[in-house]
Coordinates of C-alpha atoms in Angstrom, one line a residue:
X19 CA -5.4 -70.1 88.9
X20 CA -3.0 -72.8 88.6
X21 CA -5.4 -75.3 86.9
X22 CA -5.9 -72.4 84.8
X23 CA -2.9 -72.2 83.8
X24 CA -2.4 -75.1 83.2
X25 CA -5.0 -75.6 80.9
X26 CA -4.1 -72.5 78.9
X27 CA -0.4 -74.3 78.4
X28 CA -1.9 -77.6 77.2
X29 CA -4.2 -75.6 74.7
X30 CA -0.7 -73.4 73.8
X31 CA 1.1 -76.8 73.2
X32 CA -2.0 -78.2 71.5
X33 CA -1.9 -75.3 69.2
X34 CA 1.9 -75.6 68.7
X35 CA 1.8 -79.2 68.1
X36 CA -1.0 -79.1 65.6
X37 CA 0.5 -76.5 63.3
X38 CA 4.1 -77.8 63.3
X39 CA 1.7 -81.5 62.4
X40 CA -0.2 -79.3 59.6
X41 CA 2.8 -77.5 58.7
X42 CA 4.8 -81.0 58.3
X43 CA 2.5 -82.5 56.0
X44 CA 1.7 -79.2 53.5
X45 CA 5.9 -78.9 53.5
X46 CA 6.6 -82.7 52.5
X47 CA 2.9 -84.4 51.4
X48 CA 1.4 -82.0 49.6
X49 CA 4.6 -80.6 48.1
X50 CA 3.6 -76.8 49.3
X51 CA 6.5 -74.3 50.7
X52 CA 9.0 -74.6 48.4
X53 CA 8.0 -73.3 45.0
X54 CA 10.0 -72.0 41.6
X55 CA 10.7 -68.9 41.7
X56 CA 10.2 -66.7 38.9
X57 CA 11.9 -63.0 38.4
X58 CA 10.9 -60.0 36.5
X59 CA 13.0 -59.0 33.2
X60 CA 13.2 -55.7 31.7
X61 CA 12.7 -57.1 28.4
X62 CA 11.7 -60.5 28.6
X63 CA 9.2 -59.1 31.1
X64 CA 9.4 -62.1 33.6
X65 CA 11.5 -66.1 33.4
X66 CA 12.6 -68.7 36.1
X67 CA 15.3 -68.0 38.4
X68 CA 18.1 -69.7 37.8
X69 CA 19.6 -72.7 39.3
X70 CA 16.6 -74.4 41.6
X71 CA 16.3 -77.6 42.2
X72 CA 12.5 -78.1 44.2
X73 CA 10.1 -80.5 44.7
X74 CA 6.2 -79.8 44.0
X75 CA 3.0 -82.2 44.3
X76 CA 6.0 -85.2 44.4
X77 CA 7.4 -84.0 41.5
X78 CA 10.9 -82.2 40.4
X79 CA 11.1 -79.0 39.0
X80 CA 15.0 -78.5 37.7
X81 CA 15.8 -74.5 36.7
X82 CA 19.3 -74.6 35.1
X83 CA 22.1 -71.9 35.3
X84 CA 19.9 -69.9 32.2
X85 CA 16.8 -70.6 33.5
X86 CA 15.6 -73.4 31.6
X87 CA 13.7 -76.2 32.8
X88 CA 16.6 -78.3 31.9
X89 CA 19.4 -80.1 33.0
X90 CA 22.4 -78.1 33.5
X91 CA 25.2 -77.5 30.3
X92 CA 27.6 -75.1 29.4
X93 CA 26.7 -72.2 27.2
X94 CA 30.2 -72.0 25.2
X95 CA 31.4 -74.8 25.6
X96 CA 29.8 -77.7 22.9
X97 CA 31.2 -81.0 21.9
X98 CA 32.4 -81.2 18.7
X99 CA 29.7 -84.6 17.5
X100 CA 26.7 -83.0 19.9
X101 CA 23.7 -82.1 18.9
X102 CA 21.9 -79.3 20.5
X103 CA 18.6 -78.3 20.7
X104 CA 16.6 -75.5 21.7
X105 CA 12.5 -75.6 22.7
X106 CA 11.0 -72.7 22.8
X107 CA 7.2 -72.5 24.5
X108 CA 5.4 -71.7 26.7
X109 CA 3.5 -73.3 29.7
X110 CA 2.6 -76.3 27.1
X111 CA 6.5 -77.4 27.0
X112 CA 7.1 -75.8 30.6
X113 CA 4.4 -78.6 32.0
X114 CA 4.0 -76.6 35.5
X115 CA 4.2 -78.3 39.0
X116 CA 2.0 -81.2 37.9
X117 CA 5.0 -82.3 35.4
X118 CA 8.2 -84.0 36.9
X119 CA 11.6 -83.3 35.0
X120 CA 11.5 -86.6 33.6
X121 CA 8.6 -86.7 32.3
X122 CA 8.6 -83.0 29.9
X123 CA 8.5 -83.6 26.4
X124 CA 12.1 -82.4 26.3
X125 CA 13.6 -84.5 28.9
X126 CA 12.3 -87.3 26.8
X127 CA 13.5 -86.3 23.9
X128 CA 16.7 -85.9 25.0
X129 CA 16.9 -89.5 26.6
X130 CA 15.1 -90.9 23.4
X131 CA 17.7 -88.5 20.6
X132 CA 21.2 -90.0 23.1
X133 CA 19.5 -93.5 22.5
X134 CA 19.4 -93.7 18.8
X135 CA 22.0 -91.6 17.4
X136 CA 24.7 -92.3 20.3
X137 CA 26.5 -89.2 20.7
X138 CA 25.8 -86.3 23.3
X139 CA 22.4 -84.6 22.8
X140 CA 21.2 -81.3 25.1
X141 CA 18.3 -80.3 24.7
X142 CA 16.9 -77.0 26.5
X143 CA 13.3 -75.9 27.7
X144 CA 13.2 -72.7 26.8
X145 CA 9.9 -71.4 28.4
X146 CA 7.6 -70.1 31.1
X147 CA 3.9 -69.9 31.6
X148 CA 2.1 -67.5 29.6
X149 CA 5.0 -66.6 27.5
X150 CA 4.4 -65.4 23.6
X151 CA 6.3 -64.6 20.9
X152 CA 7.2 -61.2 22.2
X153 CA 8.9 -62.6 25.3
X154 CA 10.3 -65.5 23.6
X155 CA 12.3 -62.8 20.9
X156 CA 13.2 -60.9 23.7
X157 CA 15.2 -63.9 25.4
X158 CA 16.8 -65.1 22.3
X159 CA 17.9 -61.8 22.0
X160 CA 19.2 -61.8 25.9
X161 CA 20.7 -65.0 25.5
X162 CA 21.0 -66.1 22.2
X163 CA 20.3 -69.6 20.8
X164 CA 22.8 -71.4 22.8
X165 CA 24.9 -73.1 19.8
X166 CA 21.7 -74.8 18.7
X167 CA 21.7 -76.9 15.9
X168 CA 18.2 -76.7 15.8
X169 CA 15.6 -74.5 17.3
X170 CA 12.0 -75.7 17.6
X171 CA 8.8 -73.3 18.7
X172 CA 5.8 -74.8 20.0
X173 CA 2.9 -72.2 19.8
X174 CA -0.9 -72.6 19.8
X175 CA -3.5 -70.5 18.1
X176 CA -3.8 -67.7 21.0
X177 CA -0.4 -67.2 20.7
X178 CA -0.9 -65.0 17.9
X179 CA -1.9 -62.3 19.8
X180 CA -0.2 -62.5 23.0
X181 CA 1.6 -59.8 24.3
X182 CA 3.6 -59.2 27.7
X183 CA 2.3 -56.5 30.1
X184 CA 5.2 -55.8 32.8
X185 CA 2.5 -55.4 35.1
X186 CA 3.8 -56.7 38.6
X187 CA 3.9 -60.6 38.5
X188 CA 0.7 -62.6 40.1
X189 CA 1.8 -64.4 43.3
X190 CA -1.0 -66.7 42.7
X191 CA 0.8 -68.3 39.0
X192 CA 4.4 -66.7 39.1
X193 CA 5.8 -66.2 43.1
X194 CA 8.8 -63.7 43.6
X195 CA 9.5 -65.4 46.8
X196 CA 9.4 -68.4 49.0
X197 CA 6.8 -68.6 51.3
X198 CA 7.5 -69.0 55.1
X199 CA 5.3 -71.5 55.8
X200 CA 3.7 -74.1 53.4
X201 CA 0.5 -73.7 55.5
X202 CA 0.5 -70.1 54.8
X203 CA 0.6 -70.6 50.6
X204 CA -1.9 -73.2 50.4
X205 CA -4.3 -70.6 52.6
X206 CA -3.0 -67.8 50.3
X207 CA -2.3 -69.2 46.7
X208 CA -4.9 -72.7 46.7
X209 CA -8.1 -71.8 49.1
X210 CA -8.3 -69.1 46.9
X211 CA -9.6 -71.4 43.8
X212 CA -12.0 -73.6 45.9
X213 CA -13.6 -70.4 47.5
X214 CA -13.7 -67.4 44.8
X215 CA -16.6 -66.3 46.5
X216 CA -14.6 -65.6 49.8
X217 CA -11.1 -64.7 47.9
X218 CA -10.6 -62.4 45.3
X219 CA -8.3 -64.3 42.9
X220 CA -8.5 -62.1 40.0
X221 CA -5.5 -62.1 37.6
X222 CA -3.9 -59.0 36.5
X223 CA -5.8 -57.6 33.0
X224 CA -4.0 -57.2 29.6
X225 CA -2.8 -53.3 28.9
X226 CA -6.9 -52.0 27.7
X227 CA -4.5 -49.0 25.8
X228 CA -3.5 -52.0 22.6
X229 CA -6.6 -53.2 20.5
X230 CA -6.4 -56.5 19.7
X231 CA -5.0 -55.7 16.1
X232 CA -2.3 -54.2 17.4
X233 CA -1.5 -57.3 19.7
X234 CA -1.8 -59.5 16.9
X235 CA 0.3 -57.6 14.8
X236 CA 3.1 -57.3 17.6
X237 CA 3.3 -60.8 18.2
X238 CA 3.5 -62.1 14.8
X239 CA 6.2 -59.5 13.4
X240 CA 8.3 -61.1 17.0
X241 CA 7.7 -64.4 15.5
X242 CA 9.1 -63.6 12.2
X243 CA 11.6 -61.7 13.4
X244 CA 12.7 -64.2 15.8
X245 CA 12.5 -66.8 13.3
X246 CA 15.0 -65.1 10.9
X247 CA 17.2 -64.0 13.8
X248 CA 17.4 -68.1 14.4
X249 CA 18.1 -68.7 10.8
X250 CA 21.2 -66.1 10.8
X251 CA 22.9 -68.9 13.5
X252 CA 22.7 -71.3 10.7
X253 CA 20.1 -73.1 12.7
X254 CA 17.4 -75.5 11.5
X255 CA 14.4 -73.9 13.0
X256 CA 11.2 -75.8 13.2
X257 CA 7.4 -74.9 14.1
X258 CA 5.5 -77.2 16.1
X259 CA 1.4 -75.8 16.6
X260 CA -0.4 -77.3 19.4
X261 CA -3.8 -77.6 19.3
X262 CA -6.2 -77.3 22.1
X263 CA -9.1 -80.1 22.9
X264 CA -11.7 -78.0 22.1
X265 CA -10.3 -77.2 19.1
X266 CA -9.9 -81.4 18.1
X267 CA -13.7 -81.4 19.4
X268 CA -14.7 -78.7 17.0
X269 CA -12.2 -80.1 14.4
X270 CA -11.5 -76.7 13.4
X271 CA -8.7 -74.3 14.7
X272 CA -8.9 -71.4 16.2
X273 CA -8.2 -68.0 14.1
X274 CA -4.8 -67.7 15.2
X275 CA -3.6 -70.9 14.0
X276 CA -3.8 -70.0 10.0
X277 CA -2.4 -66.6 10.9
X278 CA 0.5 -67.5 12.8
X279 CA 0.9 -70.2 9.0
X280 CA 0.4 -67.0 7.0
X281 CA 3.2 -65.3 8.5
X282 CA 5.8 -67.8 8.3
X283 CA 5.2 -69.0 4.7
X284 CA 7.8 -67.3 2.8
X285 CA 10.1 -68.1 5.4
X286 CA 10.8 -71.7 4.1
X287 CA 10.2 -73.5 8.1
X288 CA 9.0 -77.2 8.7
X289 CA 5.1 -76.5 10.1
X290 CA 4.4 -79.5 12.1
X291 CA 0.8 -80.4 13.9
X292 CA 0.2 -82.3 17.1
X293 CA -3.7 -82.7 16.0
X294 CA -3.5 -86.5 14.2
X295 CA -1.7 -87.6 17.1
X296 CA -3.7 -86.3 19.8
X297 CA -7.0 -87.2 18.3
X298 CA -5.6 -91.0 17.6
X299 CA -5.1 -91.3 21.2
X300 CA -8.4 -89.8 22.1
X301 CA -10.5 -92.0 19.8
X302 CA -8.2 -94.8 22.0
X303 CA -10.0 -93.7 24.9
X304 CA -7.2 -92.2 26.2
X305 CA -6.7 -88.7 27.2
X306 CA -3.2 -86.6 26.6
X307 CA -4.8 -83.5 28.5
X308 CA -4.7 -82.1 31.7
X309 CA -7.1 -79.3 31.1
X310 CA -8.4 -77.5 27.8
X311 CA -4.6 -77.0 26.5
X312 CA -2.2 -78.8 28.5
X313 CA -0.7 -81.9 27.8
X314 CA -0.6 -84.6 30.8
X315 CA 2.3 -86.9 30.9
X316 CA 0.5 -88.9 27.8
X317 CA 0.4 -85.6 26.3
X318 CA 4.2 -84.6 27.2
X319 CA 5.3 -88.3 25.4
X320 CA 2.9 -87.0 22.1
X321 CA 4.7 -83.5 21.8
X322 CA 8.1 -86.1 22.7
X323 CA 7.3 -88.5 20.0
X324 CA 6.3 -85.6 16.9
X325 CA 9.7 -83.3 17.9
X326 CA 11.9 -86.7 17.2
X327 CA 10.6 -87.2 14.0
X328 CA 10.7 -83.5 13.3
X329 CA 14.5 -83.8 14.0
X330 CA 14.7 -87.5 12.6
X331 CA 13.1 -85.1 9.3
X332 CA 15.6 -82.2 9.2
X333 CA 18.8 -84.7 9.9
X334 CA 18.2 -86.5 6.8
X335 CA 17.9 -84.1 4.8

């Protein structure tokens, strides 16, 4: 009995051992454990929680006190030389857990606008995966525009009909909560993509009650409306459409891209494209995409380089 014993400890300790080993290296290798956490709004329908300060995959992700993938800065309180601007997005601007701080399109362009026109320069990252026009309104109208001087919107062509649910957020691409172990979210939220035979790692469905007309129509009257609303702060207010690779590979855009045009054509906004730019450095042989739509850190200094001379544009006027 006592060998037995014995043996059952060792395997015990074994056990123990190995997962505190496994556990180690998900938590601070792998970057697993300690997401951002994302809450559910009433109007805005979900956004980042504020103030969190993790580390995913090696790289930062920095919520400020309004949720913002942004550095921190006061609401009220503005310099009277600073210049202040406001991105609005969605997962494109947000750059997800593959995207340090440093390295967003924003953080860029903040380091890059302080540079050449020395004087203080925020610039916030308004945005969250998946987000449309509808949930972009709805936090302006939360929030407001933050003393902007100028407010910029970065949309691509399936943003023209996209529409929140308020179904109860995915765990799987917005956690409520921090997992206990690291172990136990890379069994949960990754092993799920590598074996969707095994898991079921479906994604909750868009409300079947809304054709798609009526989505398209809800999302383009928010984007006029919020448009207007950003013009009433005496804001320069900026569009910025992103185009997709498959769309540069077809080297035609999508049917949302000329209606989300359409409906902003009376209302007197810059329209910029990232097409030109993105194309150049493809025919370079060098890719600025992660995926099908988002940019990689090449990508994130494209959209970086376009919104200075969008703002370069609008300052010399």
């Amino acid at each position: 009995m006592s060998i037995l014993n014995k043996k059952s400890q060792f395997l015990l300790i074994l056990i123990a051992v190995s997962f505190v080993s496994v556990e180690l290296f998900a938590r601070f290798v792998l970057g697993l454990g300690d997401p951002a956490i994302s809450i559910e709004h009433s109007s805005i329908e979900y956004m980042f929680k504020p103030n969190q300060d993790v580390k995913r995959f090696g790289n930062r992700i920095l919520i400020n006190q309004y949720g913002m993938r942004s550095n921190h800065f006061d609401k009220i309180k503005k310099q009277a030389s600073e210049l202040r601007v406001m991105v609005y997005g969605d997962s494109v601007i947000n750059g997800g857990n593959l995207t340090d701080h440093s390295q967003l399109a924003t953080s860029l362009l903040q380091q890059e606008l302080s540079k050449q026109i020395e004087i203080p320069v925020i610039v916030g990252n308004i945005s969250a995966g998946s987000w449309g026009p509808i949930n972009i309104l709805a936090h302006s109208k939360e929030f407001g525009f933050f003393n902007a001087d100028i407010v910029i919107l970065v949309l691509s062509s399936h943003d023209y009909a996209d529409i929140p649910t308020f179904l109860p957020l995915n765990p799987n691409t917005h956690p409520t909560n921090k997992p206990i172990f690291a172990v136990w979210e890379g069994i949960t939220r990754y092993l799920p993509k590598y074996l969707p035979l095994i898991y079921n790692n479906e994604t909750h469905p868009v409300q079947a009650s809304l054709t798609k007309q009526t989505a398209i129509d809800s999302s383009l009257q928010a984007l006029r409306k919020m448009i207007l609303n950003a013009k009433t702060t005496e804001a320069k207010v900026m569009l910025l459409l992103h185009w997709t690779k498959q769309e540069l590979e077809s080297g035609l855009p999508n049917e949302g891209h000329g209606a989300i045009r359409g409906i902003l054509s009376n209302l007197q906004i810059p329209i910029y494209q990232d097409s030109q730019l993105f194309q150049k450095n493809i025919n370079k042989g060098q890719n600025p995409y992660r995926d099908n739509i988002h940019p990689n850190v090449l990508g994130q200094q494209i959209l970086s380089s376009i919104m200075m001379k969008m703002i370069q544009n609008v300052r010399n006027e």
